[in-house]
CSV table of C-alpha atoms and ligand atoms in Angstrom, one decimal:
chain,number,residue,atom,x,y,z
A,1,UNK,CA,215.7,111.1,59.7
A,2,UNK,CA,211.8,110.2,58.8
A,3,UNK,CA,210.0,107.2,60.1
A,4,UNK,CA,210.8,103.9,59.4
A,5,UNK,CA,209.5,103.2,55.9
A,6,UNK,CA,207.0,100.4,56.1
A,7,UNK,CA,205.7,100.7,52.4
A,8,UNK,CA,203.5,97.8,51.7
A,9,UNK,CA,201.0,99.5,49.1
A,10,UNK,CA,200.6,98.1,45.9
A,11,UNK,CA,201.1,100.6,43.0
A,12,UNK,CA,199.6,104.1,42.9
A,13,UNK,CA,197.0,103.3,40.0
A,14,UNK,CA,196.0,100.1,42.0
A,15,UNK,CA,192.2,101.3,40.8
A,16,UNK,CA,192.5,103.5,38.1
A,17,UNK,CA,189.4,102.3,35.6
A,18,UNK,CA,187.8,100.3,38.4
A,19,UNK,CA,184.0,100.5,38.5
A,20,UNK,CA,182.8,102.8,41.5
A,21,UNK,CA,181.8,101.0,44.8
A,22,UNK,CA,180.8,103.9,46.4
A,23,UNK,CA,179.9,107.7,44.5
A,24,UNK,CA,179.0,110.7,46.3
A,25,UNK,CA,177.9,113.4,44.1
A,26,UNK,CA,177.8,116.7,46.0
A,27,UNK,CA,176.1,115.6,48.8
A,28,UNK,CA,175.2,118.4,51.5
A,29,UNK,CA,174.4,117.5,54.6
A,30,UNK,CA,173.9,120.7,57.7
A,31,UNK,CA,172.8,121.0,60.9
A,32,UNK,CA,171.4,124.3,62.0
A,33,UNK,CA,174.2,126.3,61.2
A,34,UNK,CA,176.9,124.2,60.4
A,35,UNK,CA,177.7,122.6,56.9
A,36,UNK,CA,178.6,118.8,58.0
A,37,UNK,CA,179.1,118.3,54.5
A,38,UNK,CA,179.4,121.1,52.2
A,39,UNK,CA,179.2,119.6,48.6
A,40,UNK,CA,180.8,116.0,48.4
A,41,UNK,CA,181.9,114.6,45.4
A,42,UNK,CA,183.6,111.3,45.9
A,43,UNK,CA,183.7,107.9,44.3
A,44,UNK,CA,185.7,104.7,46.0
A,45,UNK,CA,186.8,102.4,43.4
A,46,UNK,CA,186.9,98.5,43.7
A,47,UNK,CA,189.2,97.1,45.3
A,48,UNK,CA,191.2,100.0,46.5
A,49,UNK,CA,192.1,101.3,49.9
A,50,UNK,CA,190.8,105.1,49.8
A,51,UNK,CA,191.8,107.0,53.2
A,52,UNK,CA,189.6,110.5,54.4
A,53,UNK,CA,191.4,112.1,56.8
A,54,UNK,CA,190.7,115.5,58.5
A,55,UNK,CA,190.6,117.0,62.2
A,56,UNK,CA,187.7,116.7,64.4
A,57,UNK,CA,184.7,117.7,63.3
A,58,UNK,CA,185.7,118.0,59.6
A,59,UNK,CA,182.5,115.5,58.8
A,60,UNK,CA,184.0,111.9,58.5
A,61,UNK,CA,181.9,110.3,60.6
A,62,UNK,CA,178.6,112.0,59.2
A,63,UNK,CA,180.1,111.5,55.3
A,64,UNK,CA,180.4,107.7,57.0
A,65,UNK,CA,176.7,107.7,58.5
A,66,UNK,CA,175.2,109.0,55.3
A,67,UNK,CA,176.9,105.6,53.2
A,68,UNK,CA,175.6,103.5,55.6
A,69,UNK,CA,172.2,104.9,55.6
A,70,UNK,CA,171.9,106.2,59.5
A,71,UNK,CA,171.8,109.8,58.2
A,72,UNK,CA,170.9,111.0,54.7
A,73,UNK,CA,172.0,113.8,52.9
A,74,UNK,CA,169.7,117.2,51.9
A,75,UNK,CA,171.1,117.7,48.4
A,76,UNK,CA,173.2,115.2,46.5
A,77,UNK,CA,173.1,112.1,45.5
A,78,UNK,CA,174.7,108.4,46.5
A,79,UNK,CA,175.6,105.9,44.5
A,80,UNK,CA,176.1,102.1,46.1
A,81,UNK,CA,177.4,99.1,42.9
A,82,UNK,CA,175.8,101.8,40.5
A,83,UNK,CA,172.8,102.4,42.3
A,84,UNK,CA,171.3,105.6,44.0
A,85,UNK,CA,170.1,105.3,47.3
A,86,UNK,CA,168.4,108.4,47.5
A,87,UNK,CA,165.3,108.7,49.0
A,88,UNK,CA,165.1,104.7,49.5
A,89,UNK,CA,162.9,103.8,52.2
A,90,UNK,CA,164.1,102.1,55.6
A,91,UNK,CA,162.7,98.9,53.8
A,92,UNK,CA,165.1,99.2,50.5
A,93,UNK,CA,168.3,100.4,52.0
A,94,UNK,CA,168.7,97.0,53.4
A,95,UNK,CA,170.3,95.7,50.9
A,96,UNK,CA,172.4,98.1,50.2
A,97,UNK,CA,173.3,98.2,54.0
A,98,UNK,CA,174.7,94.6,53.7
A,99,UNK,CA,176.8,95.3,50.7
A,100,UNK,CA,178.7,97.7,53.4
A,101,UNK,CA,180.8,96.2,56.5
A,102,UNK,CA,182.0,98.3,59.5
A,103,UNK,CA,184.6,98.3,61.9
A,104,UNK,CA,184.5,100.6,64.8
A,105,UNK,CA,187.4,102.5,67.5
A,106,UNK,CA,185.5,100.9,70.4
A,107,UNK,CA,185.2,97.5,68.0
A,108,UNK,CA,181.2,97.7,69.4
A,109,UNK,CA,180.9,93.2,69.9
A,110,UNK,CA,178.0,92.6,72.2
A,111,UNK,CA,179.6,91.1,75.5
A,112,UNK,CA,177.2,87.9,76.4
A,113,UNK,CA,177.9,86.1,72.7
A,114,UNK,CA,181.4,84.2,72.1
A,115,UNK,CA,183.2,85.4,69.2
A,116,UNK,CA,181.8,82.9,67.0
A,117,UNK,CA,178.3,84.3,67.5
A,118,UNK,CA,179.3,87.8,67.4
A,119,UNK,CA,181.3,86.9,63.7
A,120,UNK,CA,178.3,85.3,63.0
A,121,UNK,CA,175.2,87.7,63.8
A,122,UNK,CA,174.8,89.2,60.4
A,123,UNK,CA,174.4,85.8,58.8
A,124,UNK,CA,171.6,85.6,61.7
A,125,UNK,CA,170.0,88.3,60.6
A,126,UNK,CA,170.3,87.1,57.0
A,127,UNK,CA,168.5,84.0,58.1
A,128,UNK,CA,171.7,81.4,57.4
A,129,UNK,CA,171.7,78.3,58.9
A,130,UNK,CA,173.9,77.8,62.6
A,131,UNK,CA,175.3,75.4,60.4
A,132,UNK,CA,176.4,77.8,57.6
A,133,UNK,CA,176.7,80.3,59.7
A,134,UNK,CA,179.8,78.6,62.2
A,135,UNK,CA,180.9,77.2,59.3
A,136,UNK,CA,181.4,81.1,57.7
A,137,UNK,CA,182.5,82.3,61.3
A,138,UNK,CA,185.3,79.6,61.5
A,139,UNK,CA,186.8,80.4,58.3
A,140,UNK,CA,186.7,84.0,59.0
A,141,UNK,CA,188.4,83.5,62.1
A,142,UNK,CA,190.9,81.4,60.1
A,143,UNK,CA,191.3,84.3,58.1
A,144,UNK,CA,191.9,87.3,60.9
A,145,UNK,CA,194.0,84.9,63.0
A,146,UNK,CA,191.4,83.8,65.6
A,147,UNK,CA,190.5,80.3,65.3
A,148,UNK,CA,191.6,79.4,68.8
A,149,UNK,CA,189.7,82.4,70.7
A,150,UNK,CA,186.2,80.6,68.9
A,151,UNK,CA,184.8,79.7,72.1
A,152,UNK,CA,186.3,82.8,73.6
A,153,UNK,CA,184.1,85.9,75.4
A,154,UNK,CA,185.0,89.2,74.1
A,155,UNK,CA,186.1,90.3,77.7
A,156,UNK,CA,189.0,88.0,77.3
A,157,UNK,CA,190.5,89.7,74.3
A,158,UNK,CA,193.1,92.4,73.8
A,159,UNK,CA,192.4,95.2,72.0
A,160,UNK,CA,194.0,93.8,68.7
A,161,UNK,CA,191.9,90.8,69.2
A,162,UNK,CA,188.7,92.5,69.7
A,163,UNK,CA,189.4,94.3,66.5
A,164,UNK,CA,190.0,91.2,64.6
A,165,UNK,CA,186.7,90.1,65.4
A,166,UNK,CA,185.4,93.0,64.4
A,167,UNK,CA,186.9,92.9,61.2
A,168,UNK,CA,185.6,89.1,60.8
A,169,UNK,CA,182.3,90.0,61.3
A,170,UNK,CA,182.1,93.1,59.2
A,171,UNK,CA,183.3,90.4,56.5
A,172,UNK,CA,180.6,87.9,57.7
A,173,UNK,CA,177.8,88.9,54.8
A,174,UNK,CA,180.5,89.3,52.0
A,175,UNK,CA,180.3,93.0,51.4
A,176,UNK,CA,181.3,94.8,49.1
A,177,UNK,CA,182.5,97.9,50.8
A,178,UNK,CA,184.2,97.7,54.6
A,179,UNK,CA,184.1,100.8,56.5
A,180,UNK,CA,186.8,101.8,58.8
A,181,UNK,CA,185.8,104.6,61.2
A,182,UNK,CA,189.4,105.2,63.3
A,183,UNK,CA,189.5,101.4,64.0
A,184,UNK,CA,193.2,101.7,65.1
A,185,UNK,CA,193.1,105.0,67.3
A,186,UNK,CA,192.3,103.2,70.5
A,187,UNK,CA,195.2,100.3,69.8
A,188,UNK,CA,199.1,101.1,70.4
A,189,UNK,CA,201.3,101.2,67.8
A,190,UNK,CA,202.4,97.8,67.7
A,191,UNK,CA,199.0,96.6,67.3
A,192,UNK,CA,197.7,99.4,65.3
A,193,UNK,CA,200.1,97.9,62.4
A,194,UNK,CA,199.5,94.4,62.7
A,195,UNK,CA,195.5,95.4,61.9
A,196,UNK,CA,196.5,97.5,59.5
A,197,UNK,CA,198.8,94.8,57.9
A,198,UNK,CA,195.4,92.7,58.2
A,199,UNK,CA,193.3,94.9,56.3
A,200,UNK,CA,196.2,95.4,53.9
A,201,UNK,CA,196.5,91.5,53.7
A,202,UNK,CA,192.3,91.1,52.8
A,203,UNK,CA,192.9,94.1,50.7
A,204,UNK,CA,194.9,92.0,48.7
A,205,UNK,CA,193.6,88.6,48.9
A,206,UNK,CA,189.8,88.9,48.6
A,207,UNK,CA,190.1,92.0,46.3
A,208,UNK,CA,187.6,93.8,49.2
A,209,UNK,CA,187.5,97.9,48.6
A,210,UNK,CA,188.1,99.3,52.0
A,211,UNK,CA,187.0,103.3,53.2
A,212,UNK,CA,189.2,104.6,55.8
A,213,UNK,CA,188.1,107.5,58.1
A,214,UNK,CA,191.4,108.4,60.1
A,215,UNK,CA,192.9,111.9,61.8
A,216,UNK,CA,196.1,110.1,61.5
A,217,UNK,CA,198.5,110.0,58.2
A,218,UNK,CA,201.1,107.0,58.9
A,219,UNK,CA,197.3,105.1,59.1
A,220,UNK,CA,197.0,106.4,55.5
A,221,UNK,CA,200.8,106.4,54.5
A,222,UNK,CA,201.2,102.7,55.2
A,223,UNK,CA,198.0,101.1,53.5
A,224,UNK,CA,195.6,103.4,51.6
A,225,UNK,CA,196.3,104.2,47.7
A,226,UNK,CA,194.5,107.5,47.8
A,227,UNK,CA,193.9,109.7,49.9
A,228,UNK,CA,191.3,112.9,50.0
A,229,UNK,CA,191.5,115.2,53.0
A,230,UNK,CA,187.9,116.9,54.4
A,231,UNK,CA,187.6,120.2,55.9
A,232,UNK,CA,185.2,122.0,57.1
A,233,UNK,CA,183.2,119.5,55.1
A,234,UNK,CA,184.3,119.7,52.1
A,235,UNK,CA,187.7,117.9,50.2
A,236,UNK,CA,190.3,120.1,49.7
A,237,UNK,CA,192.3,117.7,48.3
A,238,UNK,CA,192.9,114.3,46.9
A,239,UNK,CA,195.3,112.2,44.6
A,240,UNK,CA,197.4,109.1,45.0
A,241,UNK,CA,198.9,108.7,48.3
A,242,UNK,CA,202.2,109.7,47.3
A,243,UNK,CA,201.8,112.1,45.1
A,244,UNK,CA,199.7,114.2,47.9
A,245,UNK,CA,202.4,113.0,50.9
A,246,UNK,CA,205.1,114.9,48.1
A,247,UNK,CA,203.1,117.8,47.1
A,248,UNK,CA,200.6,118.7,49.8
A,249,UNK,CA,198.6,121.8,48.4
A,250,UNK,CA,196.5,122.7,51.4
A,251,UNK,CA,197.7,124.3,54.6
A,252,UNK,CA,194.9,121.3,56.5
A,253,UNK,CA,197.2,118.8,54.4
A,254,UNK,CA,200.8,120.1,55.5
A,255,UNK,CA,199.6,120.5,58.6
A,256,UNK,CA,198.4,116.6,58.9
A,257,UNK,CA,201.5,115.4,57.3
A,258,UNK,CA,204.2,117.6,60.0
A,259,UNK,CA,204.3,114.9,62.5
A,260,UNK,CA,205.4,112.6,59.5
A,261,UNK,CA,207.0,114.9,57.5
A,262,UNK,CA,210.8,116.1,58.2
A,263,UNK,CA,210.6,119.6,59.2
A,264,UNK,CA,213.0,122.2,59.4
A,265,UNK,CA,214.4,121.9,63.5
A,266,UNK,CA,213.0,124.6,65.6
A,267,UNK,CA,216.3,126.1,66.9
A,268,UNK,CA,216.7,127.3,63.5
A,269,UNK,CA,213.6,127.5,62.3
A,270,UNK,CA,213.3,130.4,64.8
A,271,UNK,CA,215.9,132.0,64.0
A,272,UNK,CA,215.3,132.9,60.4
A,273,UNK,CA,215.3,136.1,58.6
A,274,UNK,CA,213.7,137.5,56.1
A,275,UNK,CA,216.6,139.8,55.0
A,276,UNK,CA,219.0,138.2,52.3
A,277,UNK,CA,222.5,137.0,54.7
A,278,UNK,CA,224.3,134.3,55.9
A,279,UNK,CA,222.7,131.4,55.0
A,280,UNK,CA,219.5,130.6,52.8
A,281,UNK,CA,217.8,127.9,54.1
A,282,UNK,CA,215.8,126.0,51.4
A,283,UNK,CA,213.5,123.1,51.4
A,284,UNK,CA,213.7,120.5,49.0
A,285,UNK,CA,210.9,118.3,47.9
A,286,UNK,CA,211.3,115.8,45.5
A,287,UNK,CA,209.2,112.6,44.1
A,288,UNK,CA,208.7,109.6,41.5
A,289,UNK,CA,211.6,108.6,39.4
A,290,UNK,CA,213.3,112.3,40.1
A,291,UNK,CA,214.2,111.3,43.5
A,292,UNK,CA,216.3,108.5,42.6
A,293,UNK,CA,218.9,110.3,40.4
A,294,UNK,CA,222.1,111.8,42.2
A,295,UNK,CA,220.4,115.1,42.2
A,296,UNK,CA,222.7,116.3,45.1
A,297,UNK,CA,225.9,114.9,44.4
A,298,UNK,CA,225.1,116.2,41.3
A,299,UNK,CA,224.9,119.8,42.2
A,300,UNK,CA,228.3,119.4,44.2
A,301,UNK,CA,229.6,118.0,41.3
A,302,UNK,CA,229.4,121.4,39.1
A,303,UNK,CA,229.1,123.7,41.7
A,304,UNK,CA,231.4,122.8,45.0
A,305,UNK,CA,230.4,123.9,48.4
A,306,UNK,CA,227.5,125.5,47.4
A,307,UNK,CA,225.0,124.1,49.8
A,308,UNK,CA,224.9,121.9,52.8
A,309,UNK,CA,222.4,119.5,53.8
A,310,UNK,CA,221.1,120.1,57.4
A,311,UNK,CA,217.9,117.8,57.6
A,312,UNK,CA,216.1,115.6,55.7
A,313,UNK,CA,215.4,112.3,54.3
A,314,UNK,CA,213.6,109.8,52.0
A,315,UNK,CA,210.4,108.0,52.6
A,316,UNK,CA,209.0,105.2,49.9
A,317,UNK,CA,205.3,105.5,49.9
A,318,UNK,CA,203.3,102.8,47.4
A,319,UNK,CA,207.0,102.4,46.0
A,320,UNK,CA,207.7,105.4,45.2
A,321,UNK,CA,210.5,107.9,46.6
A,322,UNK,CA,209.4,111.0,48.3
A,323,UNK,CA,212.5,113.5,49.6
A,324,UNK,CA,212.0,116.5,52.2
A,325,UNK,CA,215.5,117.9,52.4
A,326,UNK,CA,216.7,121.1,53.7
A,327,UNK,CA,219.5,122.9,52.9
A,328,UNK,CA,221.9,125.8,54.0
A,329,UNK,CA,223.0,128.0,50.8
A,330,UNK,CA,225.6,130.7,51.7
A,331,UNK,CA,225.2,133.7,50.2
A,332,UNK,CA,228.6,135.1,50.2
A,333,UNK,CA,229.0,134.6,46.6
A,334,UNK,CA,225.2,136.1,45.7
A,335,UNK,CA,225.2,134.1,42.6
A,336,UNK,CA,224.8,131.0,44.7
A,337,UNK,CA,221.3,130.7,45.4
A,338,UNK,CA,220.1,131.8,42.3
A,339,UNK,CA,222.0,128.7,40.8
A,340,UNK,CA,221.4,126.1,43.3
A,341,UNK,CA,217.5,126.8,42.9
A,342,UNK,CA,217.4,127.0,39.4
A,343,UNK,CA,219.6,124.1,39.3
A,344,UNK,CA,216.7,122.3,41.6
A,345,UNK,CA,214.3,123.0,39.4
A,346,UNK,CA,215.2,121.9,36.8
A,347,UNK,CA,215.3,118.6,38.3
A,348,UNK,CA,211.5,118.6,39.3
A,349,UNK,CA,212.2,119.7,42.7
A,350,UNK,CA,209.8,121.6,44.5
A,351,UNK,CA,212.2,124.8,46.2
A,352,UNK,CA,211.3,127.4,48.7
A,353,UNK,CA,213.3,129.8,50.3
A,354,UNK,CA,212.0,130.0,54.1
A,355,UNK,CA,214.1,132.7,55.2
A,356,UNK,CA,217.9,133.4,56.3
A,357,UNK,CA,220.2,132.5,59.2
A,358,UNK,CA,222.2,135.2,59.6
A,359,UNK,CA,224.3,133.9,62.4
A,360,UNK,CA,225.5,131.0,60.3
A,361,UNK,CA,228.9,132.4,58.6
B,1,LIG,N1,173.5,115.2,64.9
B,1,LIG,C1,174.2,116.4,64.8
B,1,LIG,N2,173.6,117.5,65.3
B,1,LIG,C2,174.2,118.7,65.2
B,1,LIG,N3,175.5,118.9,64.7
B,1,LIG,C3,176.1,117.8,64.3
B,1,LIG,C4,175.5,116.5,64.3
B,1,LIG,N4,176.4,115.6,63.8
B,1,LIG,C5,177.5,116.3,63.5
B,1,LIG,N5,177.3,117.6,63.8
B,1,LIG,C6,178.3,118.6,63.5
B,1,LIG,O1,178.8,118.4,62.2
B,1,LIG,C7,180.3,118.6,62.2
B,1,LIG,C8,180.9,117.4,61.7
B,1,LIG,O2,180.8,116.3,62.6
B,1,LIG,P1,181.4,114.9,62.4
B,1,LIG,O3,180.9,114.1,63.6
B,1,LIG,O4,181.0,114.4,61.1
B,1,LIG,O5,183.0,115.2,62.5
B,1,LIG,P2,184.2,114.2,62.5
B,1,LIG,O6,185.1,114.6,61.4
B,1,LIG,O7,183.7,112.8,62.5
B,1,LIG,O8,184.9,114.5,63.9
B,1,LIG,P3,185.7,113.6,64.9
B,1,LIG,O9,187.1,113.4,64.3
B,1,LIG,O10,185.8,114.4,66.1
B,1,LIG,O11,185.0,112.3,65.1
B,1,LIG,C9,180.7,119.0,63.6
B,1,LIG,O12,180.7,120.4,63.6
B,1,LIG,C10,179.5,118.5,64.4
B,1,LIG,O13,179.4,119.3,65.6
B,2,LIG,MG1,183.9,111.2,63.9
């Protein structure tokens, strides 16, 4: 069956009609011969969790330098609270640089300071107080789960730890945007969703817009609310998380989601036929408020023994119920398939014959 279900997003339209945090407007970036970014257009709404997700060297992490000002785009333009930063000078990207927080894989905390003074450096930087600016680190500490490591070096930490620093002091100057590049991909599972549940948890509490560059879906599947997928620098894709984890369109997409997906097992998978005998083998998708009807006790209900279910399951992603099944349709009686499809159908579900096993009587 699929992976635990661990759904803890808040409805798909969490930011539908939010004002844009972030806009890209087909922004190009290459490099010699290769189009890093190939005409983005992209806009993070407030207070939503948006993942990107794509395979090394799709162009996350230079789509993530150009927001934060390091690189800057050749064509295109950038939008930051409704302003363009386009063509700013070193000088006036600085405030705009402090509306974005980052979090890093290799959480980047400077190993001499104790993780009060490493939370607090921005506010340094800002010029704050070392009054205001413990003050700010405590009760960020307070809020990532920290307070007794204050005093702490960073060398004493786990990796969890380390990240929660990180995220405290990406949160340090208030901004209005945190940036996630793969800050879970060098934590184990266990830990991996205990930050995530964090960023989830400040998702929800402060209201703060998060932008989460991942290679991995279940980082997207258990906390963004939409998802676009990059390749080959541009995005191929994009929609509510569930809707896209139901209906992936792209080949990059399906290919992403298999390792989360149910797939058809590979002992018959290789076996199949493209010649009409035996057994059909289907796959069933289905999604939203059509998945939670009886679809297929329906079906056995008119037409007995007309399928068989040999793999499958439901996942609830941001609520909602999203089916993978696949099925076995004999075609001994050749009126069979064409029923049980259309009969699929017209219940929403998404039906593709993948081939025959002809050794199944
Ligand atoms: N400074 C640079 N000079 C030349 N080529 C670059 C430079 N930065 C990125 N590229 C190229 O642009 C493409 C996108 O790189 P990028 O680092 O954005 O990928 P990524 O999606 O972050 O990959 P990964 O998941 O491996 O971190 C790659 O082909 C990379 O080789
Ligand atoms: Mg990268």
């Amino acid at each position: 069956m699929h992976a635990p279900l661990a759904a803890t997003s808040a409805g798909a339209d969490v930011a539908d009609g939010a004002p844009d945090v972030v806009r890209l407007v087909d922004v190009k970036r290459h490099f010699a011969e290769t189009a890093a970014l190939d005409g983005i257009t992209l806009s993070v709404r407030k207070g939503e969790i948006l993942g990107i997700i794509g395979r090394s060297g799709a162009g996350k992490s230079t789509l993530i330098r150009c927001l934060n000002g390091l690189e800057h785009p050749d064509t295109g333009e950038i939008f930051v609270d409704g302003q363009s930063i386009t063509g700013l000078s070193e000088r006036q990207l600085q405030p705009f640089r402090r509306k974005i927080g980052m979090i890093f894989q290799h959480f980047n905390l400077l190993s001499a300071k104790t993780v009060e003074d490493n939370v607090a450096l921005p506010l340094k930087i800002e010029g704050q107080s070392k009054t205001e600016r413990l003050a700010r680190a405590a009760e960020l500490l307070d809020l990532v789960g920290l307070t007794e490591k204050a005093k702490a070096y960073p060398a004493s930490l786990s990796g969890g730890q380390k990240q929660r620093v990180g995220i405290a002091r990406a949160l340090a100057a208030r901004p209005a945007l945190l940036l996630s590049d793969e800050a879970t991909s060098a934590l184990d599972p266990e830990t991996t969703r205990a930050i995530l549940d964090l960023l989830r948890d400040i998702n929800r509490k402060l209201g703060l817009t998060i932008l989460l560059i991942t290679h991995e879906m279940e980082v997207v599947r258990s906390i963004a609310d939409r998802v676009a997928v990059i390749e080959a620098g541009k995005i191929v894709e994009s929609g509510p998380v569930w809707s896209v984890f139901a209906n992936p369109q792209a080949n990059i997409t399906r290919s992403l989601l298999s390792g989360i997906r149910p797939q058809l097992p590979e002992h018959i998978a290789s076996r199949l036929s493209q010649t009409a005998g035996g057994e059909a083998i289907l796959s069933v998708d289905l999604a939203g408020p059509a998945a939670n009807g009886p679809v297929f006790a329906d079906l056995s209900a008119i037409r007995p023994h007309a399928f068989r279910i040999i793999h499958g399951g439901i996942d609830h992603i941001q609520r909602q119920p999203v089916a993978r099944f696949f099925i076995g349709v004999p075609v001994s009686d050749p009126s069979n398939l064409a029923f049980v499809t259309q009969f699929l159908t017209g219940r929403t579900a998404q039906v593709e014959v993948l081939g025959y096993d002809t050794d199944h009587a």
